[in-house]
Amino acid sequence: MDTPTDGPLGSSNELTPLPVDHARLRRAVRELLAAVGENPDREGLLDTPDRVARMYAEVFAGLRTDPAIFLQKTFTQKHDEMVLVKDIEFSSMCEHHLLPFFGKAHIAYLPNGRIVGLSKLARVVDAVARRPQVQERMTEEIADLVMTHLKARGVGVIVEAAHTCMSVRGVRKAGAMTITSSMRGGFLDHPMTRNELMALVFGK
Ligand code: ZN
């Protein structure tokens, strides 16, 4: 029997997982191989449907995780200045081609008397990234989650990523980086705050 696979975030903080239909995934991968003219029954491909099914369960584990859950526990802290967590590595799947894109996210916020454990911001990135995504929406979603649940005075999220759908197909431009940013509150209203964030992230 097929059982839902726990995501990389562990099971303790997860919502009741929606079932991942492994048998259906295996059938679909087999069908895909046949459709491109391969023989799914040749030795090298025999276990491929099962491997791909398990991989999909893993890379789409975010579909079974509510990212807001990581922002529920906050701490009272008198700290008015910017908090920045830099270089949070992530990998995601472009929803247009189902090919990976990966890179780093940088999350800054201006606390409003409440702070959150720094690792929790990395958990949020993982939960948002591990689903069919586009980088632009992912950036917005992270900013809105932090803004809403921390009631922050401002949030700045910058995501830089390489898209394999740009390198292995289409224009085939390996090495191109896509940078997106979402600014809320103080980061939107005050150019100096935004510039400080840019300098901290990109250096000079
Ligand atoms: Zn793509």
PDB file of C-alpha atoms in Angstrom, residues 4-184:
ATOM      1  CA  PRO A   4       1.863   9.544   2.410  1.00  0.00           C
ATOM      2  CA  THR A   5       5.476  10.540   2.850  1.00  0.00           C
ATOM      3  CA  ASP A   6       6.426  13.015   5.519  1.00  0.00           C
ATOM      4  CA  GLY A   7       7.883  16.212   4.188  1.00  0.00           C
ATOM      5  CA  PRO A   8      11.440  17.347   4.881  1.00  0.00           C
ATOM      6  CA  LEU A   9      10.090  19.561   7.641  1.00  0.00           C
ATOM      7  CA  GLY A  10       9.141  16.626   9.800  1.00  0.00           C
ATOM      8  CA  SER A  11       5.650  15.702  10.821  1.00  0.00           C
ATOM      9  CA  SER A  12       5.177  17.455  14.138  1.00  0.00           C
ATOM     10  CA  ASN A  13       4.321  20.864  12.750  1.00  0.00           C
ATOM     11  CA  GLU A  14       2.407  19.732   9.713  1.00  0.00           C
ATOM     12  CA  LEU A  15      -1.242  19.844   8.964  1.00  0.00           C
ATOM     13  CA  THR A  16      -2.932  16.538   8.354  1.00  0.00           C
ATOM     14  CA  PRO A  17      -1.218  15.590   5.114  1.00  0.00           C
ATOM     15  CA  LEU A  18      -3.254  15.280   1.974  1.00  0.00           C
ATOM     16  CA  PRO A  19      -2.543  11.876   0.537  1.00  0.00           C
ATOM     17  CA  VAL A  20       0.063  11.672  -2.196  1.00  0.00           C
ATOM     18  CA  ASP A  21      -1.205   9.134  -4.710  1.00  0.00           C
ATOM     19  CA  HIS A  22       2.013   7.219  -5.349  1.00  0.00           C
ATOM     20  CA  ALA A  23       0.361   4.598  -7.565  1.00  0.00           C
ATOM     21  CA  ARG A  24      -1.074   7.309  -9.777  1.00  0.00           C
ATOM     22  CA  LEU A  25       2.287   9.071  -9.916  1.00  0.00           C
ATOM     23  CA  ARG A  26       4.002   5.851 -10.973  1.00  0.00           C
ATOM     24  CA  ARG A  27       1.431   5.288 -13.732  1.00  0.00           C
ATOM     25  CA  ALA A  28       1.882   8.864 -14.941  1.00  0.00           C
ATOM     26  CA  VAL A  29       5.673   8.580 -15.131  1.00  0.00           C
ATOM     27  CA  ARG A  30       5.417   5.287 -16.990  1.00  0.00           C
ATOM     28  CA  GLU A  31       2.992   6.909 -19.423  1.00  0.00           C
ATOM     29  CA  LEU A  32       5.326   9.879 -19.861  1.00  0.00           C
ATOM     30  CA  LEU A  33       8.249   7.601 -20.714  1.00  0.00           C
ATOM     31  CA  ALA A  34       6.138   5.691 -23.241  1.00  0.00           C
ATOM     32  CA  ALA A  35       4.858   8.947 -24.755  1.00  0.00           C
ATOM     33  CA  VAL A  36       8.368  10.221 -25.535  1.00  0.00           C
ATOM     34  CA  GLY A  37       9.154   6.928 -27.276  1.00  0.00           C
ATOM     35  CA  GLU A  38      11.018   5.146 -24.484  1.00  0.00           C
ATOM     36  CA  ASN A  39      10.490   1.596 -23.376  1.00  0.00           C
ATOM     37  CA  PRO A  40       9.439   1.787 -19.703  1.00  0.00           C
ATOM     38  CA  ASP A  41      10.156  -1.918 -19.357  1.00  0.00           C
ATOM     39  CA  ARG A  42      13.847  -1.775 -20.182  1.00  0.00           C
ATOM     40  CA  GLU A  43      16.073  -2.523 -17.231  1.00  0.00           C
ATOM     41  CA  GLY A  44      17.390   0.985 -16.562  1.00  0.00           C
ATOM     42  CA  LEU A  45      13.885   2.437 -16.370  1.00  0.00           C
ATOM     43  CA  LEU A  46      12.166  -0.257 -14.335  1.00  0.00           C
ATOM     44  CA  ASP A  47      12.452   1.562 -10.998  1.00  0.00           C
ATOM     45  CA  THR A  48      12.213   5.056 -12.432  1.00  0.00           C
ATOM     46  CA  PRO A  49       8.446   5.538 -11.942  1.00  0.00           C
ATOM     47  CA  ASP A  50       8.797   4.627  -8.269  1.00  0.00           C
ATOM     48  CA  ARG A  51      11.832   6.893  -7.772  1.00  0.00           C
ATOM     49  CA  VAL A  52      10.154   9.826  -9.481  1.00  0.00           C
ATOM     50  CA  ALA A  53       6.961   9.292  -7.469  1.00  0.00           C
ATOM     51  CA  ARG A  54       8.911   9.476  -4.216  1.00  0.00           C
ATOM     52  CA  MET A  55      10.853  12.496  -5.458  1.00  0.00           C
ATOM     53  CA  TYR A  56       7.623  14.334  -6.324  1.00  0.00           C
ATOM     54  CA  ALA A  57       6.220  13.600  -2.876  1.00  0.00           C
ATOM     55  CA  GLU A  58       9.362  15.179  -1.431  1.00  0.00           C
ATOM     56  CA  VAL A  59       9.732  18.252  -3.636  1.00  0.00           C
ATOM     57  CA  PHE A  60       6.024  19.052  -3.342  1.00  0.00           C
ATOM     58  CA  ALA A  61       5.831  18.454   0.420  1.00  0.00           C
ATOM     59  CA  GLY A  62       5.038  22.149   0.875  1.00  0.00           C
ATOM     60  CA  LEU A  63       1.558  21.439  -0.494  1.00  0.00           C
ATOM     61  CA  ARG A  64       0.935  19.581   2.746  1.00  0.00           C
ATOM     62  CA  THR A  65       2.443  22.246   5.013  1.00  0.00           C
ATOM     63  CA  ASP A  66       0.880  25.509   6.159  1.00  0.00           C
ATOM     64  CA  PRO A  67       3.819  27.974   6.321  1.00  0.00           C
ATOM     65  CA  ALA A  68       1.918  30.198   8.773  1.00  0.00           C
ATOM     66  CA  ILE A  69       2.353  27.529  11.426  1.00  0.00           C
ATOM     67  CA  PHE A  70       6.039  28.462  11.790  1.00  0.00           C
ATOM     68  CA  LEU A  71       5.170  32.050  12.660  1.00  0.00           C
ATOM     69  CA  GLN A  72       2.700  31.314  15.455  1.00  0.00           C
ATOM     70  CA  LYS A  73       5.211  31.277  18.303  1.00  0.00           C
ATOM     71  CA  THR A  74       6.767  34.700  18.792  1.00  0.00           C
ATOM     72  CA  PHE A  75       8.725  36.349  21.591  1.00  0.00           C
ATOM     73  CA  THR A  76       8.397  39.768  23.167  1.00  0.00           C
ATOM     74  CA  GLN A  77      11.575  41.696  22.482  1.00  0.00           C
ATOM     75  CA  LYS A  78      12.364  45.379  22.559  1.00  0.00           C
ATOM     76  CA  HIS A  79      14.220  45.661  19.282  1.00  0.00           C
ATOM     77  CA  ASP A  80      13.255  48.323  16.763  1.00  0.00           C
ATOM     78  CA  GLU A  81      15.971  47.775  14.206  1.00  0.00           C
ATOM     79  CA  MET A  82      16.034  45.549  11.177  1.00  0.00           C
ATOM     80  CA  VAL A  83      16.339  41.791  11.602  1.00  0.00           C
ATOM     81  CA  LEU A  84      17.833  40.137   8.514  1.00  0.00           C
ATOM     82  CA  VAL A  85      18.302  36.450   7.784  1.00  0.00           C
ATOM     83  CA  LYS A  86      20.525  36.189   4.728  1.00  0.00           C
ATOM     84  CA  ASP A  87      21.346  33.369   2.315  1.00  0.00           C
ATOM     85  CA  ILE A  88      18.505  30.966   3.073  1.00  0.00           C
ATOM     86  CA  GLU A  89      19.058  28.266   0.473  1.00  0.00           C
ATOM     87  CA  PHE A  90      16.005  26.813  -1.195  1.00  0.00           C
ATOM     88  CA  SER A  91      14.970  24.763  -4.174  1.00  0.00           C
ATOM     89  CA  SER A  92      11.596  24.914  -5.840  1.00  0.00           C
ATOM     90  CA  MET A  93       9.836  23.708  -8.979  1.00  0.00           C
ATOM     91  CA  CYS A  94       8.806  26.093 -11.728  1.00  0.00           C
ATOM     92  CA  GLU A  95       5.103  25.499 -12.266  1.00  0.00           C
ATOM     93  CA  HIS A  96       5.328  26.207 -15.989  1.00  0.00           C
ATOM     94  CA  HIS A  97       7.824  23.451 -16.829  1.00  0.00           C
ATOM     95  CA  LEU A  98       8.089  21.362 -13.658  1.00  0.00           C
ATOM     96  CA  LEU A  99      11.830  21.982 -13.680  1.00  0.00           C
ATOM     97  CA  PRO A 100      13.800  23.073 -10.613  1.00  0.00           C
ATOM     98  CA  PHE A 101      14.791  26.598  -9.778  1.00  0.00           C
ATOM     99  CA  PHE A 102      17.018  27.206  -6.814  1.00  0.00           C
ATOM    100  CA  GLY A 103      18.966  29.888  -5.038  1.00  0.00           C
ATOM    101  CA  LYS A 104      18.825  32.026  -1.929  1.00  0.00           C
ATOM    102  CA  ALA A 105      16.185  34.001  -0.102  1.00  0.00           C
ATOM    103  CA  HIS A 106      16.906  36.947   2.171  1.00  0.00           C
ATOM    104  CA  ILE A 107      14.244  38.006   4.654  1.00  0.00           C
ATOM    105  CA  ALA A 108      14.324  41.243   6.637  1.00  0.00           C
ATOM    106  CA  TYR A 109      11.705  42.671   8.945  1.00  0.00           C
ATOM    107  CA  LEU A 110      11.192  45.579  11.309  1.00  0.00           C
ATOM    108  CA  PRO A 111       9.805  44.079  14.529  1.00  0.00           C
ATOM    109  CA  ASN A 112       6.826  45.521  16.289  1.00  0.00           C
ATOM    110  CA  GLY A 113       7.696  44.301  19.771  1.00  0.00           C
ATOM    111  CA  ARG A 114       7.600  40.662  18.643  1.00  0.00           C
ATOM    112  CA  ILE A 115      10.344  38.543  17.107  1.00  0.00           C
ATOM    113  CA  VAL A 116      10.349  34.997  15.786  1.00  0.00           C
ATOM    114  CA  GLY A 117      12.990  32.266  15.995  1.00  0.00           C
ATOM    115  CA  LEU A 118      15.397  32.812  13.099  1.00  0.00           C
ATOM    116  CA  SER A 119      15.205  29.213  11.894  1.00  0.00           C
ATOM    117  CA  LYS A 120      11.442  29.604  11.557  1.00  0.00           C
ATOM    118  CA  LEU A 121      11.960  32.023   8.669  1.00  0.00           C
ATOM    119  CA  ALA A 122      13.928  29.308   6.874  1.00  0.00           C
ATOM    120  CA  ARG A 123      11.039  26.892   7.524  1.00  0.00           C
ATOM    121  CA  VAL A 124       8.640  29.360   5.936  1.00  0.00           C
ATOM    122  CA  VAL A 125      10.843  29.549   2.826  1.00  0.00           C
ATOM    123  CA  ASP A 126      10.905  25.752   2.559  1.00  0.00           C
ATOM    124  CA  ALA A 127       7.145  25.387   2.918  1.00  0.00           C
ATOM    125  CA  VAL A 128       6.476  28.046   0.295  1.00  0.00           C
ATOM    126  CA  ALA A 129       9.167  26.751  -2.089  1.00  0.00           C
ATOM    127  CA  ARG A 130       8.231  23.065  -2.026  1.00  0.00           C
ATOM    128  CA  ARG A 131       5.265  23.290  -4.337  1.00  0.00           C
ATOM    129  CA  PRO A 132       4.703  24.226  -7.974  1.00  0.00           C
ATOM    130  CA  GLN A 133       5.807  27.857  -7.910  1.00  0.00           C
ATOM    131  CA  VAL A 134       6.875  30.951  -9.747  1.00  0.00           C
ATOM    132  CA  GLN A 135       9.613  33.002  -8.134  1.00  0.00           C
ATOM    133  CA  GLU A 136       7.594  36.222  -8.189  1.00  0.00           C
ATOM    134  CA  ARG A 137       4.674  34.732  -6.259  1.00  0.00           C
ATOM    135  CA  MET A 138       6.966  32.930  -3.839  1.00  0.00           C
ATOM    136  CA  THR A 139       8.619  36.257  -2.955  1.00  0.00           C
ATOM    137  CA  GLU A 140       5.242  37.940  -2.380  1.00  0.00           C
ATOM    138  CA  GLU A 141       3.907  35.052  -0.311  1.00  0.00           C
ATOM    139  CA  ILE A 142       6.881  35.104   2.059  1.00  0.00           C
ATOM    140  CA  ALA A 143       6.578  38.875   2.510  1.00  0.00           C
ATOM    141  CA  ASP A 144       2.834  38.688   3.220  1.00  0.00           C
ATOM    142  CA  LEU A 145       3.234  35.814   5.679  1.00  0.00           C
ATOM    143  CA  VAL A 146       5.874  37.624   7.740  1.00  0.00           C
ATOM    144  CA  MET A 147       4.038  40.952   7.580  1.00  0.00           C
ATOM    145  CA  THR A 148       0.723  39.426   8.660  1.00  0.00           C
ATOM    146  CA  HIS A 149       1.782  36.977  11.334  1.00  0.00           C
ATOM    147  CA  LEU A 150       4.521  39.059  12.998  1.00  0.00           C
ATOM    148  CA  LYS A 151       2.493  42.260  12.584  1.00  0.00           C
ATOM    149  CA  ALA A 152       5.834  43.701  11.514  1.00  0.00           C
ATOM    150  CA  ARG A 153       6.351  47.392  10.805  1.00  0.00           C
ATOM    151  CA  GLY A 154       7.961  46.395   7.551  1.00  0.00           C
ATOM    152  CA  VAL A 155       9.187  43.420   5.566  1.00  0.00           C
ATOM    153  CA  GLY A 156      11.722  43.130   2.758  1.00  0.00           C
ATOM    154  CA  VAL A 157      12.164  39.861   0.903  1.00  0.00           C
ATOM    155  CA  ILE A 158      14.750  39.345  -1.843  1.00  0.00           C
ATOM    156  CA  VAL A 159      15.010  36.082  -3.767  1.00  0.00           C
ATOM    157  CA  GLU A 160      17.769  35.256  -6.236  1.00  0.00           C
ATOM    158  CA  ALA A 161      17.544  32.061  -8.246  1.00  0.00           C
ATOM    159  CA  ALA A 162      18.764  30.143 -11.264  1.00  0.00           C
ATOM    160  CA  HIS A 163      16.005  28.570 -13.331  1.00  0.00           C
ATOM    161  CA  THR A 164      16.865  25.310 -15.050  1.00  0.00           C
ATOM    162  CA  CYS A 165      13.996  25.916 -17.492  1.00  0.00           C
ATOM    163  CA  MET A 166      16.186  28.791 -18.752  1.00  0.00           C
ATOM    164  CA  SER A 167      19.302  26.635 -19.075  1.00  0.00           C
ATOM    165  CA  VAL A 168      18.186  23.240 -20.399  1.00  0.00           C
ATOM    166  CA  ARG A 169      15.486  24.365 -22.828  1.00  0.00           C
ATOM    167  CA  GLY A 170      14.152  27.441 -24.617  1.00  0.00           C
ATOM    168  CA  VAL A 171      16.759  30.197 -24.687  1.00  0.00           C
ATOM    169  CA  ARG A 172      19.355  27.938 -22.983  1.00  0.00           C
ATOM    170  CA  LYS A 173      21.018  30.644 -20.980  1.00  0.00           C
ATOM    171  CA  ALA A 174      22.865  28.945 -18.169  1.00  0.00           C
ATOM    172  CA  GLY A 175      24.109  31.224 -15.432  1.00  0.00           C
ATOM    173  CA  ALA A 176      21.340  33.808 -15.716  1.00  0.00           C
ATOM    174  CA  MET A 177      20.062  34.822 -12.291  1.00  0.00           C
ATOM    175  CA  THR A 178      16.582  36.122 -11.596  1.00  0.00           C
ATOM    176  CA  ILE A 179      16.219  38.549  -8.699  1.00  0.00           C
ATOM    177  CA  THR A 180      12.830  39.437  -7.244  1.00  0.00           C
ATOM    178  CA  SER A 181      11.937  41.572  -4.260  1.00  0.00           C
ATOM    179  CA  SER A 182       8.818  42.371  -2.257  1.00  0.00           C
ATOM    180  CA  MET A 183       8.792  45.345   0.095  1.00  0.00           C
ATOM    181  CA  ARG A 184       6.119  46.107   2.668  1.00  0.00           C
TER     182      ARG A 184
END
